[in-house]
CSV table of C-alpha atoms in Angstrom, one decimal:
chain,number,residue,atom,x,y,z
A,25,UNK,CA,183.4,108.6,117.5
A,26,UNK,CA,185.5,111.2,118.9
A,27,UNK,CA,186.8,114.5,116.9
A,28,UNK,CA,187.5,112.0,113.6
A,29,UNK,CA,185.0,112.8,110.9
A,30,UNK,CA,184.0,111.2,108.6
A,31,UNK,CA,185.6,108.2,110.3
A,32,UNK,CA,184.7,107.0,113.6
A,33,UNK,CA,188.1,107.3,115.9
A,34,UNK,CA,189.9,106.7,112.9
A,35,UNK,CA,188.2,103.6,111.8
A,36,UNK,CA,185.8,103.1,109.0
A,37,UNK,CA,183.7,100.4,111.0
A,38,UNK,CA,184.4,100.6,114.8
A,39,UNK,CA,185.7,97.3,116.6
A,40,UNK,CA,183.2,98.0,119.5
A,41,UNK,CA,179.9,99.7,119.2
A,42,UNK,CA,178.5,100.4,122.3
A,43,UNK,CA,176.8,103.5,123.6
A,44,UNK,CA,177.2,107.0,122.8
A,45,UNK,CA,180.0,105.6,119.6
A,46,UNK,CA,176.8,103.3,118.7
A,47,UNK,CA,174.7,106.4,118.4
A,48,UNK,CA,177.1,108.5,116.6
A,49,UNK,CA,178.4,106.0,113.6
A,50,UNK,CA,174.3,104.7,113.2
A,51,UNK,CA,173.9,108.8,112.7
A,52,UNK,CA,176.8,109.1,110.3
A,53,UNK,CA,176.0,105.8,108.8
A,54,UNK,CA,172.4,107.4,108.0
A,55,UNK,CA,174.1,110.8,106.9
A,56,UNK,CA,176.0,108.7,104.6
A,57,UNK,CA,172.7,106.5,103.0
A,58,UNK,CA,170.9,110.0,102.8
A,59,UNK,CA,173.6,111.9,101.1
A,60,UNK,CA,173.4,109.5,98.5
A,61,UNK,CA,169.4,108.7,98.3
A,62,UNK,CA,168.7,112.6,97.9
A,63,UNK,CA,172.0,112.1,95.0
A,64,UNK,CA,169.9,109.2,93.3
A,65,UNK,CA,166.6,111.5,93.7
A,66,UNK,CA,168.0,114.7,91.7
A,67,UNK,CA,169.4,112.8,88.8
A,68,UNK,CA,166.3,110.9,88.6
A,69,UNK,CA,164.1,114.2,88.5
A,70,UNK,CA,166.3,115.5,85.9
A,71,UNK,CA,166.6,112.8,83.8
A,72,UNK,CA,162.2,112.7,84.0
A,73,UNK,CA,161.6,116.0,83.8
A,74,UNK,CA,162.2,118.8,81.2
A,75,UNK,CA,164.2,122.1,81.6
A,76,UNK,CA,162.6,124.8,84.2
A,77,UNK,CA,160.4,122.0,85.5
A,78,UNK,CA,159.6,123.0,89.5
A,79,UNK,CA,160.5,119.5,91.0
A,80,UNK,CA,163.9,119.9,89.0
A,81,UNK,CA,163.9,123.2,91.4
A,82,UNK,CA,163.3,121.7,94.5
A,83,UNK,CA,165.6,118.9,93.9
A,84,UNK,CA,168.5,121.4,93.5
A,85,UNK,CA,167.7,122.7,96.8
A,86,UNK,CA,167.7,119.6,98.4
A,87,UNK,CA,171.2,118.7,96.9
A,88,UNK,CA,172.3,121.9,98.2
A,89,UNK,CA,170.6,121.3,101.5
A,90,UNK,CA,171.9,117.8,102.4
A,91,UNK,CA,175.2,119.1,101.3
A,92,UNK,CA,174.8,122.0,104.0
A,93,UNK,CA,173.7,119.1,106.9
A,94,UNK,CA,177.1,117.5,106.0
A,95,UNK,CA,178.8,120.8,106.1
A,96,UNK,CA,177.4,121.5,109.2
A,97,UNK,CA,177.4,118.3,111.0
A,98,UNK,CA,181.1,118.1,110.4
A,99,UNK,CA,182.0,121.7,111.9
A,100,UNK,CA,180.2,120.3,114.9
A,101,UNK,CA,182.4,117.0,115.2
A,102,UNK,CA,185.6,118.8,114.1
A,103,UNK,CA,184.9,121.7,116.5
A,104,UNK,CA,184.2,119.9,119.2
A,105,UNK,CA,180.6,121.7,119.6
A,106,UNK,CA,179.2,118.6,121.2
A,107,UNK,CA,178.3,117.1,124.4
A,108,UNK,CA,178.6,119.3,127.1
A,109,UNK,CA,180.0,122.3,125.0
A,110,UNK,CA,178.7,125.2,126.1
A,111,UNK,CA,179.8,127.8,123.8
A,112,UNK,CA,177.9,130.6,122.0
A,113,UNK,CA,179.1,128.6,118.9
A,114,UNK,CA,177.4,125.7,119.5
A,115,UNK,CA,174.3,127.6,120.4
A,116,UNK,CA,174.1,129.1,117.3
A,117,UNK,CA,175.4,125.8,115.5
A,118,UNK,CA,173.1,123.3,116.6
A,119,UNK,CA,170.2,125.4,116.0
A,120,UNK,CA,171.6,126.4,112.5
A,121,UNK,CA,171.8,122.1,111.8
A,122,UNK,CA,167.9,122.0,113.0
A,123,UNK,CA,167.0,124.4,110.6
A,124,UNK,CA,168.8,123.5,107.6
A,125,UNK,CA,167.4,119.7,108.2
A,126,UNK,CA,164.1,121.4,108.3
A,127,UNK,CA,164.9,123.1,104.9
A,128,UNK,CA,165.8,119.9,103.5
A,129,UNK,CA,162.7,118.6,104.8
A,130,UNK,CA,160.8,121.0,102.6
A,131,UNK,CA,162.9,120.5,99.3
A,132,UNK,CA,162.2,116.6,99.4
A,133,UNK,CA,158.7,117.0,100.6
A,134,UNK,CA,158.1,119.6,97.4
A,135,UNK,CA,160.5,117.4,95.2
A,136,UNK,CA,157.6,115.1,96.0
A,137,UNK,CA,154.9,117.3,95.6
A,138,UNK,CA,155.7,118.5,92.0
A,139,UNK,CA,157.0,115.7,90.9
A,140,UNK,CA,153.7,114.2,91.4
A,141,UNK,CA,152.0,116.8,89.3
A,142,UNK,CA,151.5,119.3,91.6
A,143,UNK,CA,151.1,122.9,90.9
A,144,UNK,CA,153.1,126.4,92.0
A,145,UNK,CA,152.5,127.0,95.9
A,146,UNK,CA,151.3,130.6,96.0
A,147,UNK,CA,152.1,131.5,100.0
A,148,UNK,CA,149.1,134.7,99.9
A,149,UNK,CA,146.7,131.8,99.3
A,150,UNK,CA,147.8,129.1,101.1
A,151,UNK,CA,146.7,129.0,104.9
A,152,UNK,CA,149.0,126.0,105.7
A,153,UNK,CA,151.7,127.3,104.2
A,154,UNK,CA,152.1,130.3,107.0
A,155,UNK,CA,150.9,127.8,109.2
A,156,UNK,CA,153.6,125.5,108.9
A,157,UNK,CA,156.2,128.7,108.9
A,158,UNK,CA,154.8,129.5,112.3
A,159,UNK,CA,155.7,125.8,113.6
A,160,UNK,CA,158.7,125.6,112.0
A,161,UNK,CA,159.9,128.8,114.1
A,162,UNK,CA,158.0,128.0,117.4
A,163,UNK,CA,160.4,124.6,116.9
A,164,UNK,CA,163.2,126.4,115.8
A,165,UNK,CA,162.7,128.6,119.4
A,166,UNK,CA,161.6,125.9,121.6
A,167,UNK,CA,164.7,123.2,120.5
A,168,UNK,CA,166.9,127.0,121.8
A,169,UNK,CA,165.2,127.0,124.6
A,170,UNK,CA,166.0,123.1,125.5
A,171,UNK,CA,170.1,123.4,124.8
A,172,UNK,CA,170.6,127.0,126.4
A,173,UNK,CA,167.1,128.6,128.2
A,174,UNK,CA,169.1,131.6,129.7
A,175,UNK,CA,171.2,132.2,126.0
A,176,UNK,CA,167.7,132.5,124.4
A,177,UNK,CA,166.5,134.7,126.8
A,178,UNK,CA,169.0,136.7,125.6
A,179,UNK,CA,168.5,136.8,122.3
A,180,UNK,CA,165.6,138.7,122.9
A,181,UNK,CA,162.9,135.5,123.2
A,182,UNK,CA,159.9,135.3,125.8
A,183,UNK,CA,160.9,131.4,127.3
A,184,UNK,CA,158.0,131.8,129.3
A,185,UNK,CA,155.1,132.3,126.4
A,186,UNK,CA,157.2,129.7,124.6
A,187,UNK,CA,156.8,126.8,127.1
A,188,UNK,CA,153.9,127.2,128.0
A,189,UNK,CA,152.9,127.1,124.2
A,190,UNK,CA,154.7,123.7,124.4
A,191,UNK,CA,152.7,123.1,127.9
A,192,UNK,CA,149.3,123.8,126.3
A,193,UNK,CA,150.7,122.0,123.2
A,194,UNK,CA,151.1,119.0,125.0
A,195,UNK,CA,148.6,118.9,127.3
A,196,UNK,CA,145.8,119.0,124.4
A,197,UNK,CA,147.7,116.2,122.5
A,198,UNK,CA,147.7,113.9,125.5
A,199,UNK,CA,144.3,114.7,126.3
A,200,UNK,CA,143.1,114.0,122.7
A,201,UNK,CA,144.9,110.6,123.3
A,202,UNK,CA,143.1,109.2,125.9
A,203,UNK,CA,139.7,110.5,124.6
């Protein structure tokens, strides 16, 4: 779709989608659909639920959240930080748009959670909570690893421990799936 946001080389609705374009407007498209879904989800939690309610909380943050993707996924485009862009602002751009999607992962997915009638997380008791933290930065590390091995070298990472975490990672999931 070129450097145009939030059309697609200028067009609402390309004439030909093929490729790479294809891709891009289905992922703006999406973008789109989402920004409004997570739109419908807040006022619906605060029209259900009362003042200082927790899912009213976490719907805010996702509001602010899928704002930031937007935000974000527009500096990319409008920068030009894709494709074969090997600046440091990319590397620190992309991985910036991973994380905030993974923050906006957790607002919906406790949205969810407390507006099912579930109670305060409390992170000293929770196992899985510092679980999932460690997965989410192992991730976080790993997708640095992929765009730019040498840049997060670095930044002060251990590439080596990290892949072969992803080579251990991997090999027991494949193994489980052909026991």
């Amino acid at each position: 779709c070129g450097e145009s946001w939030p059309t697609c080389d200028g067009q609402i609705v390309p004439a030909v989608l093929e490729g790479a374009r294809a891709v891009e407007f289905t992922h703006r498209v999406a973008s789109g659909v989402a920004i409004v879904a997570v739109g419908v989800l807040a006022v619906w939690v605060f029209r259900v639920f009362g003042r200082g309610h927790l899912a009213r909380k976490a719907a805010v943050l996702s509001v602010v959240a899928i704002i930031g993707e937007a935000l974000i996924g527009a500096w990319l485009v409008l920068a030009a930080l894709v494709g074969s862009n090997d600046s440091v602002a990319r590397s620190v751009s992309v991985p910036l748009h991973l994380v905030n999607t993974l923050l906006l992962l957790a607002a919906l997915t406790l949205t969810a959670f407390w507006a099912g009638g579930g109670g305060p997380l409390r992170p000293g008791t929770n196992r899985g909570f510092a679980m999932w933290s460690g997965v989410i930065v192992v991730g976080t590390v790993l997708v640095a690893i992929r765009e730019n091995e040498q840049r997060a070298r670095f930044l002060g990472y251990d590439t080596d421990r990290y892949k072969l975490v992803a080579f251990v990672l991997s090999a027991t999931v494949t193994s489980l799936r052909s026991w």
